[in-house]
Tab-separated table of C-alpha atoms in Angstrom:
chain	number	residue	atom	x	y	z
E	185	ASP	CA	-0.676	7.143	12.031
E	186	ALA	CA	2.655	7.055	11.174
E	187	GLY	CA	3.036	10.636	11.312
E	188	ILE	CA	3.545	11.618	7.232
E	189	THR	CA	2.461	14.521	6.464
E	190	GLN	CA	2.814	14.342	2.274
E	191	SER	CA	2.597	17.453	-0.032
E	192	PRO	CA	0.888	18.752	-2.273
E	193	ARG	CA	-1.585	16.879	-1.817
E	194	HIS	CA	-3.362	17.521	-5.707
E	195	LYS	CA	-1.513	19.217	-8.159
E	196	VAL	CA	-2.075	19.651	-12.199
E	197	THR	CA	0.845	20.097	-14.248
E	198	GLU	CA	1.962	20.027	-17.793
E	199	THR	CA	3.768	17.329	-19.605
E	200	GLY	CA	8.120	17.906	-19.836
E	201	THR	CA	7.871	19.650	-16.636
E	202	PRO	CA	9.098	18.999	-13.718
E	203	VAL	CA	8.082	17.941	-10.376
E	204	THR	CA	8.883	17.591	-6.869
E	205	LEU	CA	6.568	15.828	-4.028
E	206	ARG	CA	7.669	16.470	-0.684
E	207	CYS	CA	7.345	13.113	1.938
E	208	HIS	CA	7.296	14.665	5.213
E	209	GLN	CA	7.705	11.993	8.694
E	210	THR	CA	7.296	13.104	12.493
E	211	GLU	CA	8.695	10.118	13.760
E	212	ASN	CA	12.390	9.641	12.396
E	213	HIS	CA	11.836	6.271	11.371
E	214	ARG	CA	14.877	4.780	8.782
E	215	TYR	CA	12.362	3.853	5.604
E	216	MET	CA	10.548	5.265	3.733
E	217	TYR	CA	9.198	4.229	0.735
E	218	TRP	CA	7.344	6.084	-2.903
E	219	TYR	CA	4.510	3.508	-4.353
E	220	ARG	CA	1.883	5.015	-7.264
E	221	GLN	CA	-1.381	3.581	-7.211
E	222	ASP	CA	-3.721	3.283	-10.727
E	223	PRO	CA	-6.815	1.439	-11.708
E	224	GLY	CA	-6.200	-2.426	-11.807
E	225	HIS	CA	-2.577	-2.541	-10.193
E	226	GLY	CA	-2.811	-1.851	-6.803
E	227	LEU	CA	0.389	0.078	-5.351
E	228	ARG	CA	3.070	-0.321	-7.342
E	229	LEU	CA	6.443	0.453	-5.602
E	230	ILE	CA	8.922	3.575	-6.795
E	231	HIS	CA	11.898	3.993	-4.788
E	232	TYR	CA	12.479	3.417	-1.517
E	233	SER	CA	15.174	4.529	0.991
E	234	TYR	CA	16.406	3.370	3.982
E	235	GLY	CA	17.979	6.610	5.382
E	236	VAL	CA	19.967	9.797	5.153
E	237	LYS	CA	20.999	9.673	1.411
E	238	ASP	CA	20.441	5.901	1.117
E	239	THR	CA	17.814	5.048	-1.789
E	240	ASP	CA	17.921	2.482	-4.004
E	241	LYS	CA	14.885	1.602	-7.520
E	242	GLY	CA	11.872	-0.133	-6.680
E	243	GLU	CA	9.195	-1.929	-9.463
E	244	VAL	CA	8.484	1.550	-11.316
E	245	SER	CA	11.674	3.233	-11.101
E	246	ASP	CA	11.725	4.541	-14.555
E	247	GLY	CA	10.978	8.604	-15.137
E	248	TYR	CA	11.634	9.196	-11.288
E	249	SER	CA	14.279	10.555	-8.626
E	250	VAL	CA	14.324	10.497	-5.625
E	251	SER	CA	16.424	12.691	-2.711
E	252	ARG	CA	16.511	11.960	1.385
E	253	SER	CA	18.440	14.708	2.648
E	254	LYS	CA	17.502	14.851	6.342
E	255	THR	CA	15.535	11.747	7.988
E	256	GLU	CA	12.408	12.764	8.227
E	257	ASP	CA	12.326	14.457	4.719
E	258	PHE	CA	12.167	11.782	1.220
E	259	LEU	CA	11.661	14.276	-2.236
E	260	LEU	CA	10.300	12.336	-4.926
E	261	THR	CA	10.805	13.937	-8.284
E	262	LEU	CA	9.375	13.501	-12.256
E	263	GLU	CA	12.263	15.806	-13.588
E	264	SER	CA	10.868	15.617	-16.581
E	265	ALA	CA	5.929	14.945	-16.471
E	266	THR	CA	4.678	13.022	-18.588
E	267	SER	CA	0.709	11.849	-19.048
E	268	SER	CA	2.245	8.273	-17.695
E	269	GLN	CA	2.139	9.146	-14.212
E	270	THR	CA	-0.725	11.111	-13.860
E	271	SER	CA	-1.231	8.361	-10.356
E	272	VAL	CA	-2.128	9.040	-6.968
E	273	TYR	CA	0.893	9.231	-4.629
E	274	PHE	CA	1.296	7.761	-1.388
E	275	CYS	CA	4.690	7.633	1.094
E	276	ALA	CA	5.316	5.387	3.682
E	277	THR	CA	7.417	4.268	6.035
E	278	ASN	CA	8.209	1.931	8.605
E	279	HIS	CA	6.834	1.491	12.544
E	280	PRO	CA	9.999	-0.282	14.412
E	281	PRO	CA	10.725	-2.970	15.729
E	282	ASP	CA	8.140	-3.848	13.082
E	283	GLN	CA	10.267	-3.614	10.119
E	284	GLU	CA	7.778	-5.727	7.900
E	285	THR	CA	4.860	-2.976	8.241
E	286	GLN	CA	4.470	-0.043	5.667
E	287	TYR	CA	1.760	2.723	7.374
E	288	PHE	CA	0.618	5.460	4.371
E	289	GLY	CA	0.341	8.954	4.413
E	290	PRO	CA	-2.190	10.865	2.659
E	291	GLY	CA	-1.237	10.760	-0.929
E	292	THR	CA	-0.522	13.387	-3.318
E	293	ARG	CA	-3.204	13.399	-6.724
E	294	LEU	CA	-1.135	13.870	-9.980
E	295	LEU	CA	-2.595	15.268	-12.990
E	296	VAL	CA	-0.342	16.042	-15.277
E	297	LEU	CA	-2.024	17.303	-18.643
M	261	ALA	CA	6.440	-13.623	-13.146
M	262	GLN	CA	5.252	-14.255	-9.801
M	263	SER	CA	2.777	-12.018	-7.985
M	264	VAL	CA	-0.018	-11.262	-5.984
M	265	SER	CA	-3.457	-11.574	-7.407
M	266	GLN	CA	-7.104	-10.973	-6.336
M	267	HIS	CA	-10.027	-12.660	-8.187
M	268	ASN	CA	-12.523	-10.786	-7.102
M	269	HIS	CA	-12.517	-7.217	-8.432
M	270	HIS	CA	-16.105	-5.538	-7.663
M	271	VAL	CA	-17.924	-7.347	-4.585
M	272	ILE	CA	-21.462	-6.245	-3.996
M	273	LEU	CA	-23.607	-7.379	-0.581
M	274	SER	CA	-26.205	-6.436	1.167
M	275	GLU	CA	-25.763	-5.405	4.357
M	276	ALA	CA	-25.879	-8.121	7.116
M	277	ALA	CA	-23.812	-10.268	3.973
M	278	SER	CA	-21.214	-12.704	5.397
M	279	LEU	CA	-17.781	-11.953	2.781
M	280	GLU	CA	-14.739	-12.746	1.321
M	281	LEU	CA	-12.756	-12.030	-0.763
M	282	GLY	CA	-9.887	-13.894	-2.330
M	283	CYS	CA	-5.827	-13.441	-1.993
M	284	ASN	CA	-3.638	-15.365	-3.586
M	285	TYR	CA	0.347	-14.673	-4.419
M	286	SER	CA	2.696	-16.773	-6.109
M	287	TYR	CA	6.569	-16.959	-4.473
M	288	GLY	CA	8.400	-19.392	-2.355
M	289	GLY	CA	9.676	-19.173	0.995
M	290	THR	CA	8.820	-16.721	3.992
M	291	VAL	CA	6.213	-14.407	3.190
M	292	ASN	CA	4.681	-11.872	5.524
M	293	LEU	CA	1.244	-11.076	4.777
M	294	PHE	CA	-1.289	-8.113	5.321
M	295	TRP	CA	-5.076	-6.955	4.468
M	296	TYR	CA	-5.027	-3.399	3.781
M	297	VAL	CA	-8.358	-0.960	3.600
M	298	GLN	CA	-8.757	2.355	1.779
M	299	TYR	CA	-11.977	3.915	2.549
M	300	PRO	CA	-13.237	6.472	0.133
M	301	GLY	CA	-10.867	9.738	-0.451
M	302	GLN	CA	-8.556	8.231	1.732
M	303	HIS	CA	-5.045	6.432	2.907
M	304	LEU	CA	-4.625	3.150	3.183
M	305	GLN	CA	-4.906	1.595	6.389
M	306	LEU	CA	-3.735	-1.892	7.759
M	307	LEU	CA	-6.716	-4.368	8.945
M	308	LEU	CA	-4.687	-7.038	9.779
M	309	LYS	CA	-1.230	-8.917	9.311
M	310	TYR	CA	0.129	-12.287	8.675
M	311	PHE	CA	4.018	-13.211	10.426
M	312	SER	CA	4.345	-15.962	11.780
M	313	GLY	CA	1.927	-18.890	14.509
M	314	ASP	CA	-1.508	-18.862	14.459
M	315	PRO	CA	-2.665	-19.108	10.508
M	316	LEU	CA	-6.448	-17.707	11.903
M	317	VAL	CA	-5.331	-13.896	12.418
M	318	LYS	CA	-7.658	-11.557	12.952
M	319	GLY	CA	-7.550	-7.890	12.857
M	320	ILE	CA	-9.768	-4.584	13.461
M	321	LYS	CA	-13.268	-4.382	12.643
M	322	GLY	CA	-13.887	-7.788	13.021
M	323	PHE	CA	-12.146	-8.972	9.888
M	324	GLU	CA	-10.198	-12.098	10.337
M	325	ALA	CA	-7.750	-13.827	7.799
M	326	GLU	CA	-7.182	-17.240	7.438
M	327	PHE	CA	-3.356	-17.906	6.028
M	328	ILE	CA	-3.073	-21.237	4.336
M	329	LYS	CA	-0.018	-23.141	3.035
M	330	SER	CA	-0.022	-25.349	1.099
M	331	LYS	CA	-2.256	-23.001	-0.886
M	332	PHE	CA	0.335	-19.777	-0.704
M	333	SER	CA	-3.910	-18.173	-0.034
M	334	PHE	CA	-4.645	-15.322	2.476
M	335	ASN	CA	-8.389	-14.374	2.509
M	336	LEU	CA	-10.253	-11.756	3.828
M	337	ARG	CA	-13.468	-12.847	6.302
M	338	LYS	CA	-16.044	-10.793	7.904
M	339	PRO	CA	-19.448	-12.784	9.352
M	340	SER	CA	-21.822	-9.481	8.427
M	341	VAL	CA	-20.421	-6.493	6.345
M	342	GLN	CA	-21.664	-2.987	7.290
M	343	TRP	CA	-22.672	-0.063	5.149
M	344	SER	CA	-19.077	1.527	6.266
M	345	ASP	CA	-17.132	-1.212	4.962
M	346	THR	CA	-17.233	-0.280	1.450
M	347	ALA	CA	-14.345	0.420	0.578
M	348	GLU	CA	-11.388	-0.797	-1.786
M	349	TYR	CA	-9.211	-3.795	0.292
M	350	PHE	CA	-5.393	-4.460	-1.155
M	351	CYS	CA	-3.873	-7.972	-0.433
M	352	ALA	CA	0.032	-7.571	0.270
M	353	VAL	CA	2.934	-10.096	0.821
M	354	ASN	CA	6.075	-8.704	1.816
M	355	ARG	CA	9.488	-10.792	1.801
M	356	ASN	CA	11.971	-8.483	2.694
M	357	ASN	CA	11.456	-4.990	4.200
M	358	ASN	CA	11.806	-2.979	1.168
M	359	ASP	CA	10.159	-5.450	-1.378
M	360	MET	CA	6.080	-5.317	-0.225
M	361	ARG	CA	4.035	-6.714	-3.968
M	362	PHE	CA	0.656	-5.213	-3.780
M	363	GLY	CA	-2.653	-7.253	-5.358
M	364	ALA	CA	-4.505	-4.731	-7.066
M	365	GLY	CA	-7.599	-3.899	-5.322
M	366	THR	CA	-11.195	-5.398	-4.740
M	367	ARG	CA	-14.153	-2.799	-5.082
M	368	LEU	CA	-16.424	-4.000	-1.914
M	369	THR	CA	-19.267	-2.164	-1.957
M	370	VAL	CA	-22.347	-2.944	0.791
M	371	LYS	CA	-26.298	-1.620	-0.452
M	372	PRO	CA	-27.342	-0.673	3.114
């Protein structure tokens, strides 16, 4: 939909290991978002970015950091993964001129053992 | 706490039955409203959205939703469901670019 790819698509890691998830978009959108999806919670915003090197926290940012050094890439890092971070992670962007609607990538399924 | 509520966790219908999924939100002021659908193993796709104007909005695949401001509701409807509508449906409310809140989702199972 929005030219968004996410990598990896699946990952299994161990508690305490650092993990980085990548979101890549090809359409030069300014806003990018990271969400996690958990049963019974819908999607919850972790962090978002409104431009290169401009990021801010969302609803559930503890334990996560992000970076955006290029318009097309938005990285989500779990500094020291915990089992509670087992989830499906979705990246999203907005589509100008409609800045209110978000379009989602295919997701990354992360299992922390 | 301000939130988005979807009252039905799992709905099971037979093909050709009518569908209505409830969504209520508790935010004041101007909001933008969305319904997304997630087919098994796939990402979220936009079904429809409401920003302003006619409170009855039509989306893709025969879905529609009605915004009732006095009830803080944005219910999703479809007059006749198909087996292919089996999916999870999420209501979302956006108060600005960076504050999109989702309901917990409603899983719809349509029996052939």
